[in-house]
């Protein structure tokens, strides 16, 4: 599912429960949302592997 809201696309996807728990733990430790953590990971991946 992809839709637009507040200038950003919303993308819905599934994660294994253990991966979601790890994301929650890291996001809580860094005091950021899981969405922000995922965006940061995607930006890093694209900068290393993108065109």
PDB file of N, CA and C in Angstrom:
ATOM      1  N   UNK A   1       0.845  -1.180   0.000  1.00  0.00           N
ATOM      2  CA  UNK A   1       0.000   0.000   0.000  1.00  0.00           C
ATOM      3  C   UNK A   1       0.886   1.236   0.000  1.00  0.00           C
ATOM      4  N   UNK A   2       0.632   2.127  -0.927  1.00  0.00           N
ATOM      5  CA  UNK A   2       1.374   3.381  -1.004  1.00  0.00           C
ATOM      6  C   UNK A   2       0.358   4.514  -1.130  1.00  0.00           C
ATOM      7  N   UNK A   3       0.486   5.521  -0.290  1.00  0.00           N
ATOM      8  CA  UNK A   3      -0.349   6.711  -0.394  1.00  0.00           C
ATOM      9  C   UNK A   3       0.474   7.918   0.028  1.00  0.00           C
ATOM     10  N   UNK A   4      -0.016   9.107  -0.295  1.00  0.00           N
ATOM     11  CA  UNK A   4       0.723  10.326   0.049  1.00  0.00           C
ATOM     12  C   UNK A   4       0.059  11.035   1.213  1.00  0.00           C
ATOM     13  N   UNK A   5       0.895  11.555   2.110  1.00  0.00           N
ATOM     14  CA  UNK A   5       0.404  12.313   3.257  1.00  0.00           C
ATOM     15  C   UNK A   5       1.545  13.171   3.762  1.00  0.00           C
ATOM     16  N   UNK A   6       1.311  14.444   4.003  1.00  0.00           N
ATOM     17  CA  UNK A   6       2.310  15.371   4.540  1.00  0.00           C
ATOM     18  C   UNK A   6       3.609  15.371   3.742  1.00  0.00           C
ATOM     19  N   UNK A   7       3.525  15.248   2.432  1.00  0.00           N
ATOM     20  CA  UNK A   7       4.707  15.319   1.595  1.00  0.00           C
ATOM     21  C   UNK A   7       5.543  14.060   1.569  1.00  0.00           C
ATOM     22  N   UNK A   8       5.095  12.999   2.211  1.00  0.00           N
ATOM     23  CA  UNK A   8       5.819  11.727   2.190  1.00  0.00           C
ATOM     24  C   UNK A   8       4.870  10.626   1.756  1.00  0.00           C
ATOM     25  N   UNK A   9       5.419   9.626   1.084  1.00  0.00           N
ATOM     26  CA  UNK A   9       4.638   8.448   0.745  1.00  0.00           C
ATOM     27  C   UNK A   9       4.539   7.541   1.963  1.00  0.00           C
ATOM     28  N   UNK A  10       3.412   6.877   2.109  1.00  0.00           N
ATOM     29  CA  UNK A  10       3.236   5.881   3.160  1.00  0.00           C
ATOM     30  C   UNK A  10       3.350   4.512   2.509  1.00  0.00           C
ATOM     31  N   UNK A  11       4.272   3.706   3.017  1.00  0.00           N
ATOM     32  CA  UNK A  11       4.503   2.371   2.478  1.00  0.00           C
ATOM     33  C   UNK A  11       4.273   1.367   3.597  1.00  0.00           C
ATOM     34  N   UNK A  12       3.437   0.394   3.333  1.00  0.00           N
ATOM     35  CA  UNK A  12       3.126  -0.632   4.326  1.00  0.00           C
ATOM     36  C   UNK A  12       3.816  -1.932   3.925  1.00  0.00           C
ATOM     37  N   UNK A  13       4.480  -2.575   4.884  1.00  0.00           N
ATOM     38  CA  UNK A  13       5.117  -3.859   4.614  1.00  0.00           C
ATOM     39  C   UNK A  13       5.142  -4.696   5.876  1.00  0.00           C
ATOM     40  N   UNK A  14       5.444  -5.965   5.734  1.00  0.00           N
ATOM     41  CA  UNK A  14       5.429  -6.900   6.855  1.00  0.00           C
ATOM     42  C   UNK A  14       6.843  -7.228   7.304  1.00  0.00           C
ATOM     43  N   UNK A  15       6.998  -7.394   8.625  1.00  0.00           N
ATOM     44  CA  UNK A  15       8.273  -7.789   9.226  1.00  0.00           C
ATOM     45  C   UNK A  15       8.040  -8.965  10.161  1.00  0.00           C
ATOM     46  N   UNK A  16       9.031  -9.829  10.295  1.00  0.00           N
ATOM     47  CA  UNK A  16       8.928 -10.868  11.315  1.00  0.00           C
ATOM     48  C   UNK A  16       8.879 -10.205  12.699  1.00  0.00           C
ATOM     49  N   UNK A  17       8.148 -10.788  13.641  1.00  0.00           N
ATOM     50  CA  UNK A  17       8.019 -10.183  14.972  1.00  0.00           C
ATOM     51  C   UNK A  17       9.360  -9.885  15.644  1.00  0.00           C
ATOM     52  N   UNK A  18      10.336 -10.764  15.478  1.00  0.00           N
ATOM     53  CA  UNK A  18      11.628 -10.534  16.128  1.00  0.00           C
ATOM     54  C   UNK A  18      12.361  -9.334  15.529  1.00  0.00           C
ATOM     55  N   UNK A  19      12.205  -9.099  14.231  1.00  0.00           N
ATOM     56  CA  UNK A  19      12.824  -7.931  13.601  1.00  0.00           C
ATOM     57  C   UNK A  19      12.133  -6.655  14.074  1.00  0.00           C
ATOM     58  N   UNK A  20      10.811  -6.694  14.172  1.00  0.00           N
ATOM     59  CA  UNK A  20      10.066  -5.544  14.672  1.00  0.00           C
ATOM     60  C   UNK A  20      10.470  -5.223  16.108  1.00  0.00           C
ATOM     61  N   UNK A  21      10.643  -6.235  16.928  1.00  0.00           N
ATOM     62  CA  UNK A  21      11.061  -6.018  18.322  1.00  0.00           C
ATOM     63  C   UNK A  21      12.438  -5.366  18.387  1.00  0.00           C
ATOM     64  N   UNK A  22      13.349  -5.798  17.519  1.00  0.00           N
ATOM     65  CA  UNK A  22      14.685  -5.191  17.487  1.00  0.00           C
ATOM     66  C   UNK A  22      14.610  -3.736  17.050  1.00  0.00           C
ATOM     67  N   UNK A  23      13.776  -3.457  16.039  1.00  0.00           N
ATOM     68  CA  UNK A  23      13.589  -2.070  15.599  1.00  0.00           C
ATOM     69  C   UNK A  23      13.043  -1.205  16.731  1.00  0.00           C
ATOM     70  N   UNK A  24      12.047  -1.718  17.441  1.00  0.00           N
ATOM     71  CA  UNK A  24      11.468  -0.970  18.559  1.00  0.00           C
ATOM     72  C   UNK A  24      12.515  -0.674  19.627  1.00  0.00           C
ATOM     73  N   UNK A  25      13.340  -1.657  19.938  1.00  0.00           N
ATOM     74  CA  UNK A  25      14.373  -1.487  20.963  1.00  0.00           C
ATOM     75  C   UNK A  25      15.389  -0.420  20.548  1.00  0.00           C
ATOM     76  N   UNK A  26      15.852  -0.494  19.312  1.00  0.00           N
ATOM     77  CA  UNK A  26      16.837   0.477  18.821  1.00  0.00           C
ATOM     78  C   UNK A  26      16.227   1.876  18.759  1.00  0.00           C
ATOM     79  N   UNK A  27      15.009   1.973  18.226  1.00  0.00           N
ATOM     80  CA  UNK A  27      14.340   3.277  18.121  1.00  0.00           C
ATOM     81  C   UNK A  27      14.131   3.889  19.504  1.00  0.00           C
ATOM     82  N   UNK A  28      13.719   3.077  20.455  1.00  0.00           N
ATOM     83  CA  UNK A  28      13.521   3.576  21.819  1.00  0.00           C
ATOM     84  C   UNK A  28      14.841   4.077  22.406  1.00  0.00           C
ATOM     85  N   UNK A  29      15.902   3.313  22.204  1.00  0.00           N
ATOM     86  CA  UNK A  29      17.222   3.690  22.724  1.00  0.00           C
ATOM     87  C   UNK A  29      17.701   5.008  22.115  1.00  0.00           C
ATOM     88  N   UNK A  30      17.445   5.203  20.811  1.00  0.00           N
ATOM     89  CA  UNK A  30      17.870   6.419  20.121  1.00  0.00           C
ATOM     90  C   UNK A  30      16.856   7.559  20.270  1.00  0.00           C
ATOM     91  N   UNK A  31      15.704   7.253  20.877  1.00  0.00           N
ATOM     92  CA  UNK A  31      14.624   8.227  21.065  1.00  0.00           C
ATOM     93  C   UNK A  31      14.117   8.793  19.743  1.00  0.00           C
ATOM     94  N   UNK A  32      13.925   7.889  18.790  1.00  0.00           N
ATOM     95  CA  UNK A  32      13.346   8.243  17.496  1.00  0.00           C
ATOM     96  C   UNK A  32      12.244   7.228  17.185  1.00  0.00           C
ATOM     97  N   UNK A  33      11.432   7.540  16.206  1.00  0.00           N
ATOM     98  CA  UNK A  33      10.375   6.604  15.813  1.00  0.00           C
ATOM     99  C   UNK A  33      10.961   5.473  14.967  1.00  0.00           C
ATOM    100  N   UNK A  34      10.211   4.377  14.899  1.00  0.00           N
ATOM    101  CA  UNK A  34      10.639   3.288  14.016  1.00  0.00           C
ATOM    102  C   UNK A  34      10.677   3.776  12.572  1.00  0.00           C
ATOM    103  N   UNK A  35       9.731   4.628  12.196  1.00  0.00           N
ATOM    104  CA  UNK A  35       9.720   5.170  10.831  1.00  0.00           C
ATOM    105  C   UNK A  35      11.004   5.930  10.533  1.00  0.00           C
ATOM    106  N   UNK A  36      11.436   6.759  11.473  1.00  0.00           N
ATOM    107  CA  UNK A  36      12.674   7.524  11.276  1.00  0.00           C
ATOM    108  C   UNK A  36      13.868   6.585  11.181  1.00  0.00           C
ATOM    109  N   UNK A  37      13.914   5.571  12.021  1.00  0.00           N
ATOM    110  CA  UNK A  37      15.004   4.600  11.982  1.00  0.00           C
ATOM    111  C   UNK A  37      15.046   3.880  10.635  1.00  0.00           C
ATOM    112  N   UNK A  38      13.896   3.484  10.133  1.00  0.00           N
ATOM    113  CA  UNK A  38      13.827   2.808   8.836  1.00  0.00           C
ATOM    114  C   UNK A  38      14.240   3.760   7.721  1.00  0.00           C
ATOM    115  N   UNK A  39      13.774   5.032   7.777  1.00  0.00           N
ATOM    116  CA  UNK A  39      14.201   6.015   6.764  1.00  0.00           C
ATOM    117  C   UNK A  39      15.711   6.178   6.770  1.00  0.00           C
ATOM    118  N   UNK A  40      16.304   6.260   7.960  1.00  0.00           N
ATOM    119  CA  UNK A  40      17.761   6.410   8.062  1.00  0.00           C
ATOM    120  C   UNK A  40      18.475   5.211   7.434  1.00  0.00           C
ATOM    121  N   UNK A  41      17.972   4.015   7.685  1.00  0.00           N
ATOM    122  CA  UNK A  41      18.583   2.808   7.124  1.00  0.00           C
ATOM    123  C   UNK A  41      18.466   2.793   5.600  1.00  0.00           C
ATOM    124  N   UNK A  42      17.324   3.220   5.083  1.00  0.00           N
ATOM    125  CA  UNK A  42      17.132   3.252   3.632  1.00  0.00           C
ATOM    126  C   UNK A  42      18.048   4.288   2.992  1.00  0.00           C
ATOM    127  N   UNK A  43      18.160   5.466   3.597  1.00  0.00           N
ATOM    128  CA  UNK A  43      19.063   6.504   3.075  1.00  0.00           C
ATOM    129  C   UNK A  43      20.492   5.978   3.025  1.00  0.00           C
ATOM    130  N   UNK A  44      20.929   5.320   4.088  1.00  0.00           N
ATOM    131  CA  UNK A  44      22.283   4.763   4.119  1.00  0.00           C
ATOM    132  C   UNK A  44      22.460   3.697   3.040  1.00  0.00           C
ATOM    133  N   UNK A  45      21.478   2.824   2.885  1.00  0.00           N
ATOM    134  CA  UNK A  45      21.562   1.778   1.864  1.00  0.00           C
ATOM    135  C   UNK A  45      21.646   2.392   0.467  1.00  0.00           C
ATOM    136  N   UNK A  46      20.783   3.357   0.190  1.00  0.00           N
ATOM    137  CA  UNK A  46      20.785   3.999  -1.127  1.00  0.00           C
ATOM    138  C   UNK A  46      22.105   4.710  -1.387  1.00  0.00           C
ATOM    139  N   UNK A  47      22.655   5.380  -0.384  1.00  0.00           N
ATOM    140  CA  UNK A  47      23.924   6.088  -0.590  1.00  0.00           C
ATOM    141  C   UNK A  47      25.067   5.114  -0.862  1.00  0.00           C
ATOM    142  N   UNK A  48      24.974   3.902  -0.342  1.00  0.00           N
ATOM    143  CA  UNK A  48      26.017   2.902  -0.573  1.00  0.00           C
ATOM    144  C   UNK A  48      25.786   2.051  -1.814  1.00  0.00           C
ATOM    145  N   UNK A  49      24.536   1.915  -2.241  1.00  0.00           N
ATOM    146  CA  UNK A  49      24.227   0.997  -3.335  1.00  0.00           C
ATOM    147  C   UNK A  49      23.421   1.621  -4.470  1.00  0.00           C
ATOM    148  N   UNK A  50      22.946   2.823  -4.275  1.00  0.00           N
ATOM    149  CA  UNK A  50      22.091   3.446  -5.277  1.00  0.00           C
ATOM    150  C   UNK A  50      22.876   4.054  -6.413  1.00  0.00           C
ATOM    151  N   UNK A  51      22.141   4.642  -7.324  1.00  0.00           N
ATOM    152  CA  UNK A  51      22.768   5.278  -8.492  1.00  0.00           C
ATOM    153  C   UNK A  51      22.856   6.768  -8.296  1.00  0.00           C
TER     154      UNK A  51
END
